[in-house]
Amino acid sequence: MSHATTTVEPHDLDPYAPEAQLAPAAYYDRLHAQGPVVHVPERDLWLVAGHAEAVQVLRNHTQFVSGDGVTFEVPTTRTERYPLIENDPPLHDRIRRSVQPSFSKRAVEALRPGIEDVAREITQEVVDRGEFDAIPVIARAMPDRAMTLLTGITPPSAAALADWSDATSRAEEPAGTPEHASQVMEAVTWLVSEGLPAMPAHCLGRLIVDSGGNDGSLEEGTERVMVLASMWLAGIDSTGGLIGNAVNAFIEQPEQWDLLRERPDLVPNAVEEVLRHGAPFRAFFRRTRTAAEVAGVPIPAGARVAVMLAAANRDPRQFPDPHRLDLTRENAKTHLGFGNALHVCLGSPVARVEVASLLSELSKRVVRFERAGDPVPSASQTVQKLDALPVRVVTAEGAGR
Ligand code: HEM
């Protein structure tokens, strides 16, 4: 079937318009109503929001390349590209092979007890505080500590690390500023001068920087540092954003929290469903070098193509009643929150353990999350997340259960 591209009012379909950013569900509905592929001429941008079509683009890495940039702006001030996400095969695959064993089932299981301890400590703090901002206390606390367990890097503070990770994506969006770009430089400079020397003897950071990865194939110098830096920065804002979105969804749909408390066996599917419903990355980009076609829509050579991950997760053709959080959703795992195919998130097994541990520990002791003030959406145009989420918790202890 061929879908004609429709050029409607730009503010209706522009993913960077404030109304799209602040009311994403309504925006995704508008997008899906236009068909799976939409052209936004004002931004010189092709949007792929259909779930099946997004998968098709992500799997077709020869026509939709990552090597010309996976963000809206092609970075100008950053001279080193990120070695995994911004490269295509065969270079991408060589680098990925060198770190993949550190994310095997066995390797990640070895991290689990430490991450579960962190989840218990966060839950204790939640219970002790009663009323607090869930972003620093829950959302940022988990990835800050989990990434230290994973990499061996101890950041100066959770807040500094969150700002660095936030700047990494914001530097390359339409509203990105030189300040964001310089924060990324500051992060990498800190990593080289202070982070690396302080790493313990045996950790992933040392394996990468001292030994060149599991197979020793990473080139000495910049390649090694950039592999570690990009992985480290990728694992913070993403996971923190997701956790904040998940807590917010449970405030809005408390019956789903009740269900999780009744049925701890739902935790693994709940992780997938919060990734579908609250996917932090709105889009990753690909660029065409030759003319291509998706769903019958011709896309010219040299096009900037946004694979709209969060919108695809709300595609009603794939997920009935898509805006509803439903922990029993059978195909939740087909979400695109982690992308798909060769660039599928390297850290996804770790992120899954972080979220599962938190849901599991919190649901044992927190009966209900309630709003204690207005949530504050982030100004990030790339990551859908909250900067503040005031909550009050009713605890099992307090409720006499
Ligand atoms: C909830 C948390 C996370 C989300 C939603 C997420 C999302 C994503 C997505 C969508 C991609 C694919 C990008 C593309 O196709 O261009 C990706 C790739 C990547 N992610 Fe994550 N991520 C998360 C956590 C992490 C963590 C904890 C790490 C730490 C190791 C990490 C490291 C990476 C790396 C290195 C890549 C590039 C992989 C490649 O190109 O082969 N991410 N992530």
mmCIF file with all atom_site columns, N, CA and C and ligand atoms in Angstrom, residues 58 70 84-85 92 96 103 147 150 231 234-235 238-239 242 275 280-281 284 286 309 336-339 342-347 351 354, ligand 1:
data_model
loop_
_atom_site.group_PDB
_atom_site.id
_atom_site.type_symbol
_atom_site.label_atom_id
_atom_site.label_alt_id
_atom_site.label_comp_id
_atom_site.label_asym_id
_atom_site.label_entity_id
_atom_site.label_seq_id
_atom_site.pdbx_PDB_ins_code
_atom_site.Cartn_x
_atom_site.Cartn_y
_atom_site.Cartn_z
_atom_site.occupancy
_atom_site.B_iso_or_equiv
_atom_site.pdbx_formal_charge
_atom_site.auth_seq_id
_atom_site.auth_comp_id
_atom_site.auth_asym_id
_atom_site.auth_atom_id
_atom_site.pdbx_PDB_model_num
ATOM   1   N  N   . LEU A 1 58  ? 15.397 0.657  11.063 1.00 0.00 ? 58  LEU A N   1
ATOM   2   C  CA  . LEU A 1 58  ? 16.513 0.311  11.962 1.00 0.00 ? 58  LEU A CA  1
ATOM   3   C  C   . LEU A 1 58  ? 17.247 -0.938 11.478 1.00 0.00 ? 58  LEU A C   1
ATOM   4   N  N   . VAL A 1 70  ? 23.430 10.490 14.230 1.00 0.00 ? 70  VAL A N   1
ATOM   5   C  CA  . VAL A 1 70  ? 22.164 9.898  14.696 1.00 0.00 ? 70  VAL A CA  1
ATOM   6   C  C   . VAL A 1 70  ? 21.342 10.907 15.499 1.00 0.00 ? 70  VAL A C   1
ATOM   7   N  N   . LEU A 1 84  ? 30.406 3.629  18.902 1.00 0.00 ? 84  LEU A N   1
ATOM   8   C  CA  . LEU A 1 84  ? 29.409 2.602  18.590 1.00 0.00 ? 84  LEU A CA  1
ATOM   9   C  C   . LEU A 1 84  ? 28.240 3.194  17.822 1.00 0.00 ? 84  LEU A C   1
ATOM   10  N  N   . ILE A 1 85  ? 27.614 4.180  18.437 1.00 0.00 ? 85  ILE A N   1
ATOM   11  C  CA  . ILE A 1 85  ? 26.320 4.640  17.930 1.00 0.00 ? 85  ILE A CA  1
ATOM   12  C  C   . ILE A 1 85  ? 26.454 5.403  16.611 1.00 0.00 ? 85  ILE A C   1
ATOM   13  N  N   . HIS A 1 92  ? 31.691 -0.485 13.347 1.00 0.00 ? 92  HIS A N   1
ATOM   14  C  CA  . HIS A 1 92  ? 30.789 -0.619 14.494 1.00 0.00 ? 92  HIS A CA  1
ATOM   15  C  C   . HIS A 1 92  ? 30.873 -2.009 15.105 1.00 0.00 ? 92  HIS A C   1
ATOM   16  N  N   . ARG A 1 96  ? 31.798 -3.175 18.830 1.00 0.00 ? 96  ARG A N   1
ATOM   17  C  CA  . ARG A 1 96  ? 30.750 -3.782 19.669 1.00 0.00 ? 96  ARG A CA  1
ATOM   18  C  C   . ARG A 1 96  ? 31.196 -5.148 20.186 1.00 0.00 ? 96  ARG A C   1
ATOM   19  N  N   . PHE A 1 103 ? 28.397 -7.488 28.711 1.00 0.00 ? 103 PHE A N   1
ATOM   20  C  CA  . PHE A 1 103 ? 26.944 -7.313 28.894 1.00 0.00 ? 103 PHE A CA  1
ATOM   21  C  C   . PHE A 1 103 ? 26.209 -8.637 28.708 1.00 0.00 ? 103 PHE A C   1
ATOM   22  N  N   . MET A 1 147 ? 25.889 2.715  37.409 1.00 0.00 ? 147 MET A N   1
ATOM   23  C  CA  . MET A 1 147 ? 26.938 2.885  36.397 1.00 0.00 ? 147 MET A CA  1
ATOM   24  C  C   . MET A 1 147 ? 28.325 2.847  37.035 1.00 0.00 ? 147 MET A C   1
ATOM   25  N  N   . LEU A 1 150 ? 28.938 -0.782 37.248 1.00 0.00 ? 150 LEU A N   1
ATOM   26  C  CA  . LEU A 1 150 ? 29.230 -1.347 35.927 1.00 0.00 ? 150 LEU A CA  1
ATOM   27  C  C   . LEU A 1 150 ? 30.623 -0.961 35.432 1.00 0.00 ? 150 LEU A C   1
ATOM   28  N  N   . MET A 1 231 ? 29.624 5.179  26.519 1.00 0.00 ? 231 MET A N   1
ATOM   29  C  CA  . MET A 1 231 ? 28.818 4.193  27.252 1.00 0.00 ? 231 MET A CA  1
ATOM   30  C  C   . MET A 1 231 ? 28.403 4.743  28.610 1.00 0.00 ? 231 MET A C   1
ATOM   31  N  N   . ALA A 1 234 ? 25.844 7.448  28.180 1.00 0.00 ? 234 ALA A N   1
ATOM   32  C  CA  . ALA A 1 234 ? 24.580 6.941  27.630 1.00 0.00 ? 234 ALA A CA  1
ATOM   33  C  C   . ALA A 1 234 ? 23.709 6.294  28.692 1.00 0.00 ? 234 ALA A C   1
ATOM   34  N  N   . GLY A 1 235 ? 24.333 5.850  29.778 1.00 0.00 ? 235 GLY A N   1
ATOM   35  C  CA  . GLY A 1 235 ? 23.584 5.049  30.750 1.00 0.00 ? 235 GLY A CA  1
ATOM   36  C  C   . GLY A 1 235 ? 22.945 5.831  31.878 1.00 0.00 ? 235 GLY A C   1
ATOM   37  N  N   . SER A 1 238 ? 19.247 8.436  30.260 1.00 0.00 ? 238 SER A N   1
ATOM   38  C  CA  . SER A 1 238 ? 18.285 7.495  29.698 1.00 0.00 ? 238 SER A CA  1
ATOM   39  C  C   . SER A 1 238 ? 17.533 6.757  30.802 1.00 0.00 ? 238 SER A C   1
ATOM   40  N  N   . THR A 1 239 ? 18.294 6.131  31.692 1.00 0.00 ? 239 THR A N   1
ATOM   41  C  CA  . THR A 1 239 ? 17.691 5.317  32.741 1.00 0.00 ? 239 THR A CA  1
ATOM   42  C  C   . THR A 1 239 ? 16.956 6.201  33.749 1.00 0.00 ? 239 THR A C   1
ATOM   43  N  N   . LEU A 1 242 ? 13.693 7.384  32.265 1.00 0.00 ? 242 LEU A N   1
ATOM   44  C  CA  . LEU A 1 242 ? 12.710 6.291  32.248 1.00 0.00 ? 242 LEU A CA  1
ATOM   45  C  C   . LEU A 1 242 ? 12.107 6.079  33.636 1.00 0.00 ? 242 LEU A C   1
ATOM   46  N  N   . LEU A 1 275 ? 9.005  0.770  29.684 1.00 0.00 ? 275 LEU A N   1
ATOM   47  C  CA  . LEU A 1 275 ? 9.889  1.177  28.578 1.00 0.00 ? 275 LEU A CA  1
ATOM   48  C  C   . LEU A 1 275 ? 9.091  1.532  27.333 1.00 0.00 ? 275 LEU A C   1
ATOM   49  N  N   . PRO A 1 280 ? 12.326 7.066  27.131 1.00 0.00 ? 280 PRO A N   1
ATOM   50  C  CA  . PRO A 1 280 ? 12.915 8.399  27.249 1.00 0.00 ? 280 PRO A CA  1
ATOM   51  C  C   . PRO A 1 280 ? 13.336 9.027  25.918 1.00 0.00 ? 280 PRO A C   1
ATOM   52  N  N   . PHE A 1 281 ? 13.882 8.231  24.995 1.00 0.00 ? 281 PHE A N   1
ATOM   53  C  CA  . PHE A 1 281 ? 14.350 8.840  23.738 1.00 0.00 ? 281 PHE A CA  1
ATOM   54  C  C   . PHE A 1 281 ? 13.197 9.015  22.769 1.00 0.00 ? 281 PHE A C   1
ATOM   55  N  N   . PHE A 1 284 ? 15.898 8.540  17.463 1.00 0.00 ? 284 PHE A N   1
ATOM   56  C  CA  . PHE A 1 284 ? 17.278 8.554  16.985 1.00 0.00 ? 284 PHE A CA  1
ATOM   57  C  C   . PHE A 1 284 ? 17.191 8.716  15.477 1.00 0.00 ? 284 PHE A C   1
ATOM   58  N  N   . ARG A 1 286 ? 18.689 8.579  11.377 1.00 0.00 ? 286 ARG A N   1
ATOM   59  C  CA  . ARG A 1 286 ? 19.523 7.944  10.370 1.00 0.00 ? 286 ARG A CA  1
ATOM   60  C  C   . ARG A 1 286 ? 19.586 8.911  9.198  1.00 0.00 ? 286 ARG A C   1
ATOM   61  N  N   . LEU A 1 309 ? 11.044 6.685  18.051 1.00 0.00 ? 309 LEU A N   1
ATOM   62  C  CA  . LEU A 1 309 ? 10.911 5.514  18.923 1.00 0.00 ? 309 LEU A CA  1
ATOM   63  C  C   . LEU A 1 309 ? 9.716  5.625  19.875 1.00 0.00 ? 309 LEU A C   1
ATOM   64  N  N   . LEU A 1 336 ? 10.165 -0.191 21.196 1.00 0.00 ? 336 LEU A N   1
ATOM   65  C  CA  . LEU A 1 336 ? 11.429 0.250  20.586 1.00 0.00 ? 336 LEU A CA  1
ATOM   66  C  C   . LEU A 1 336 ? 12.212 1.192  21.508 1.00 0.00 ? 336 LEU A C   1
ATOM   67  N  N   . GLY A 1 337 ? 11.912 1.132  22.799 1.00 0.00 ? 337 GLY A N   1
ATOM   68  C  CA  . GLY A 1 337 ? 12.605 2.016  23.750 1.00 0.00 ? 337 GLY A CA  1
ATOM   69  C  C   . GLY A 1 337 ? 14.122 1.863  23.701 1.00 0.00 ? 337 GLY A C   1
ATOM   70  N  N   . PHE A 1 338 ? 14.592 0.664  23.404 1.00 0.00 ? 338 PHE A N   1
ATOM   71  C  CA  . PHE A 1 338 ? 16.036 0.417  23.286 1.00 0.00 ? 338 PHE A CA  1
ATOM   72  C  C   . PHE A 1 338 ? 16.487 0.377  21.824 1.00 0.00 ? 338 PHE A C   1
ATOM   73  N  N   . GLY A 1 339 ? 15.643 0.763  20.900 1.00 0.00 ? 339 GLY A N   1
ATOM   74  C  CA  . GLY A 1 339 ? 15.989 0.653  19.491 1.00 0.00 ? 339 GLY A CA  1
ATOM   75  C  C   . GLY A 1 339 ? 15.807 -0.781 19.019 1.00 0.00 ? 339 GLY A C   1
ATOM   76  N  N   . LEU A 1 342 ? 21.199 -3.787 14.857 1.00 0.00 ? 342 LEU A N   1
ATOM   77  C  CA  . LEU A 1 342 ? 22.613 -3.826 15.259 1.00 0.00 ? 342 LEU A CA  1
ATOM   78  C  C   . LEU A 1 342 ? 22.999 -2.780 16.283 1.00 0.00 ? 342 LEU A C   1
ATOM   79  N  N   . HIS A 1 343 ? 22.247 -1.666 16.356 1.00 0.00 ? 343 HIS A N   1
ATOM   80  C  CA  . HIS A 1 343 ? 22.568 -0.643 17.353 1.00 0.00 ? 343 HIS A CA  1
ATOM   81  C  C   . HIS A 1 343 ? 21.723 -0.781 18.608 1.00 0.00 ? 343 HIS A C   1
ATOM   82  N  N   . VAL A 1 344 ? 20.972 -1.877 18.731 1.00 0.00 ? 344 VAL A N   1
ATOM   83  C  CA  . VAL A 1 344 ? 20.093 -2.012 19.904 1.00 0.00 ? 344 VAL A CA  1
ATOM   84  C  C   . VAL A 1 344 ? 20.931 -1.773 21.154 1.00 0.00 ? 344 VAL A C   1
ATOM   85  N  N   . CYS A 1 345 ? 20.315 -1.100 22.119 1.00 0.00 ? 345 CYS A N   1
ATOM   86  C  CA  . CYS A 1 345 ? 21.055 -0.606 23.283 1.00 0.00 ? 345 CYS A CA  1
ATOM   87  C  C   . CYS A 1 345 ? 21.976 -1.655 23.905 1.00 0.00 ? 345 CYS A C   1
ATOM   88  N  N   . LEU A 1 346 ? 23.238 -1.320 23.958 1.00 0.00 ? 346 LEU A N   1
ATOM   89  C  CA  . LEU A 1 346 ? 24.241 -2.209 24.561 1.00 0.00 ? 346 LEU A CA  1
ATOM   90  C  C   . LEU A 1 346 ? 23.961 -2.407 26.049 1.00 0.00 ? 346 LEU A C   1
ATOM   91  N  N   . GLY A 1 347 ? 23.545 -1.328 26.710 1.00 0.00 ? 347 GLY A N   1
ATOM   92  C  CA  . GLY A 1 347 ? 23.352 -1.384 28.163 1.00 0.00 ? 347 GLY A CA  1
ATOM   93  C  C   . GLY A 1 347 ? 21.983 -1.886 28.578 1.00 0.00 ? 347 GLY A C   1
ATOM   94  N  N   . ALA A 1 351 ? 20.150 -1.854 32.296 1.00 0.00 ? 351 ALA A N   1
ATOM   95  C  CA  . ALA A 1 351 ? 19.012 -0.968 32.580 1.00 0.00 ? 351 ALA A CA  1
ATOM   96  C  C   . ALA A 1 351 ? 17.813 -1.786 33.056 1.00 0.00 ? 351 ALA A C   1
ATOM   97  N  N   . GLU A 1 354 ? 18.259 -2.642 36.642 1.00 0.00 ? 354 GLU A N   1
ATOM   98  C  CA  . GLU A 1 354 ? 18.055 -1.454 37.487 1.00 0.00 ? 354 GLU A CA  1
ATOM   99  C  C   . GLU A 1 354 ? 16.569 -1.210 37.723 1.00 0.00 ? 354 GLU A C   1
HETATM 100 C  C1  . HEM B 2 .   ? 16.450 2.935  30.080 1.00 0.00 ? 1   HEM B C1  1
HETATM 101 C  C2  . HEM B 2 .   ? 17.688 3.134  29.719 1.00 0.00 ? 1   HEM B C2  1
HETATM 102 C  C3  . HEM B 2 .   ? 18.178 3.207  28.306 1.00 0.00 ? 1   HEM B C3  1
HETATM 103 C  C4  . HEM B 2 .   ? 17.513 3.489  27.147 1.00 0.00 ? 1   HEM B C4  1
HETATM 104 C  C5  . HEM B 2 .   ? 16.037 3.804  26.978 1.00 0.00 ? 1   HEM B C5  1
HETATM 105 C  C6  . HEM B 2 .   ? 18.478 3.410  26.062 1.00 0.00 ? 1   HEM B C6  1
HETATM 106 C  C7  . HEM B 2 .   ? 18.178 3.588  24.717 1.00 0.00 ? 1   HEM B C7  1
HETATM 107 C  C8  . HEM B 2 .   ? 19.039 3.342  23.676 1.00 0.00 ? 1   HEM B C8  1
HETATM 108 C  C9  . HEM B 2 .   ? 18.676 3.365  22.285 1.00 0.00 ? 1   HEM B C9  1
HETATM 109 C  C10 . HEM B 2 .   ? 17.297 3.695  21.736 1.00 0.00 ? 1   HEM B C10 1
HETATM 110 C  C11 . HEM B 2 .   ? 19.778 3.038  21.558 1.00 0.00 ? 1   HEM B C11 1
HETATM 111 C  C12 . HEM B 2 .   ? 19.866 2.884  20.030 1.00 0.00 ? 1   HEM B C12 1
HETATM 112 C  C13 . HEM B 2 .   ? 20.335 4.121  19.312 1.00 0.00 ? 1   HEM B C13 1
HETATM 113 C  C14 . HEM B 2 .   ? 20.309 3.988  17.805 1.00 0.00 ? 1   HEM B C14 1
HETATM 114 O  O1  . HEM B 2 .   ? 19.687 3.079  17.258 1.00 0.00 ? 1   HEM B O1  1
HETATM 115 O  O2  . HEM B 2 .   ? 20.902 4.847  17.122 1.00 0.00 ? 1   HEM B O2  1
HETATM 116 C  C15 . HEM B 2 .   ? 20.848 2.837  22.501 1.00 0.00 ? 1   HEM B C15 1
HETATM 117 C  C16 . HEM B 2 .   ? 22.144 2.515  22.149 1.00 0.00 ? 1   HEM B C16 1
HETATM 118 C  C17 . HEM B 2 .   ? 23.166 2.450  23.077 1.00 0.00 ? 1   HEM B C17 1
HETATM 119 N  N1  . HEM B 2 .   ? 23.055 2.471  24.448 1.00 0.00 ? 1   HEM B N1  1
HETATM 120 FE FE1 . HEM B 2 .   ? 21.380 2.687  25.515 1.00 0.00 ? 1   HEM B FE1 1
HETATM 121 N  N2  . HEM B 2 .   ? 19.702 3.116  26.586 1.00 0.00 ? 1   HEM B N2  1
HETATM 122 C  C18 . HEM B 2 .   ? 19.566 2.966  27.953 1.00 0.00 ? 1   HEM B C18 1
HETATM 123 C  C19 . HEM B 2 .   ? 20.554 2.621  28.844 1.00 0.00 ? 1   HEM B C19 1
HETATM 124 C  C20 . HEM B 2 .   ? 21.859 2.409  28.532 1.00 0.00 ? 1   HEM B C20 1
HETATM 125 C  C21 . HEM B 2 .   ? 22.879 2.016  29.460 1.00 0.00 ? 1   HEM B C21 1
HETATM 126 C  C22 . HEM B 2 .   ? 22.662 1.709  30.948 1.00 0.00 ? 1   HEM B C22 1
HETATM 127 C  C23 . HEM B 2 .   ? 24.043 1.979  28.783 1.00 0.00 ? 1   HEM B C23 1
HETATM 128 C  C24 . HEM B 2 .   ? 25.363 1.624  29.385 1.00 0.00 ? 1   HEM B C24 1
HETATM 129 C  C25 . HEM B 2 .   ? 26.215 0.841  28.969 1.00 0.00 ? 1   HEM B C25 1
HETATM 130 C  C26 . HEM B 2 .   ? 23.747 2.299  27.377 1.00 0.00 ? 1   HEM B C26 1
HETATM 131 C  C27 . HEM B 2 .   ? 24.648 2.338  26.331 1.00 0.00 ? 1   HEM B C27 1
HETATM 132 C  C28 . HEM B 2 .   ? 24.305 2.366  24.983 1.00 0.00 ? 1   HEM B C28 1
HETATM 133 C  C29 . HEM B 2 .   ? 25.287 2.262  23.911 1.00 0.00 ? 1   HEM B C29 1
HETATM 134 C  C30 . HEM B 2 .   ? 26.794 2.126  24.062 1.00 0.00 ? 1   HEM B C30 1
HETATM 135 C  C31 . HEM B 2 .   ? 24.557 2.310  22.708 1.00 0.00 ? 1   HEM B C31 1
HETATM 136 C  C32 . HEM B 2 .   ? 25.107 2.231  21.274 1.00 0.00 ? 1   HEM B C32 1
HETATM 137 C  C33 . HEM B 2 .   ? 25.022 0.808  20.799 1.00 0.00 ? 1   HEM B C33 1
HETATM 138 C  C34 . HEM B 2 .   ? 25.455 0.589  19.366 1.00 0.00 ? 1   HEM B C34 1
HETATM 139 O  O3  . HEM B 2 .   ? 25.446 1.543  18.567 1.00 0.00 ? 1   HEM B O3  1
HETATM 140 O  O4  . HEM B 2 .   ? 25.830 -0.543 19.055 1.00 0.00 ? 1   HEM B O4  1
HETATM 141 N  N3  . HEM B 2 .   ? 22.411 2.548  27.273 1.00 0.00 ? 1   HEM B N3  1
HETATM 142 N  N4  . HEM B 2 .   ? 20.369 3.006  23.791 1.00 0.00 ? 1   HEM B N4  1
#
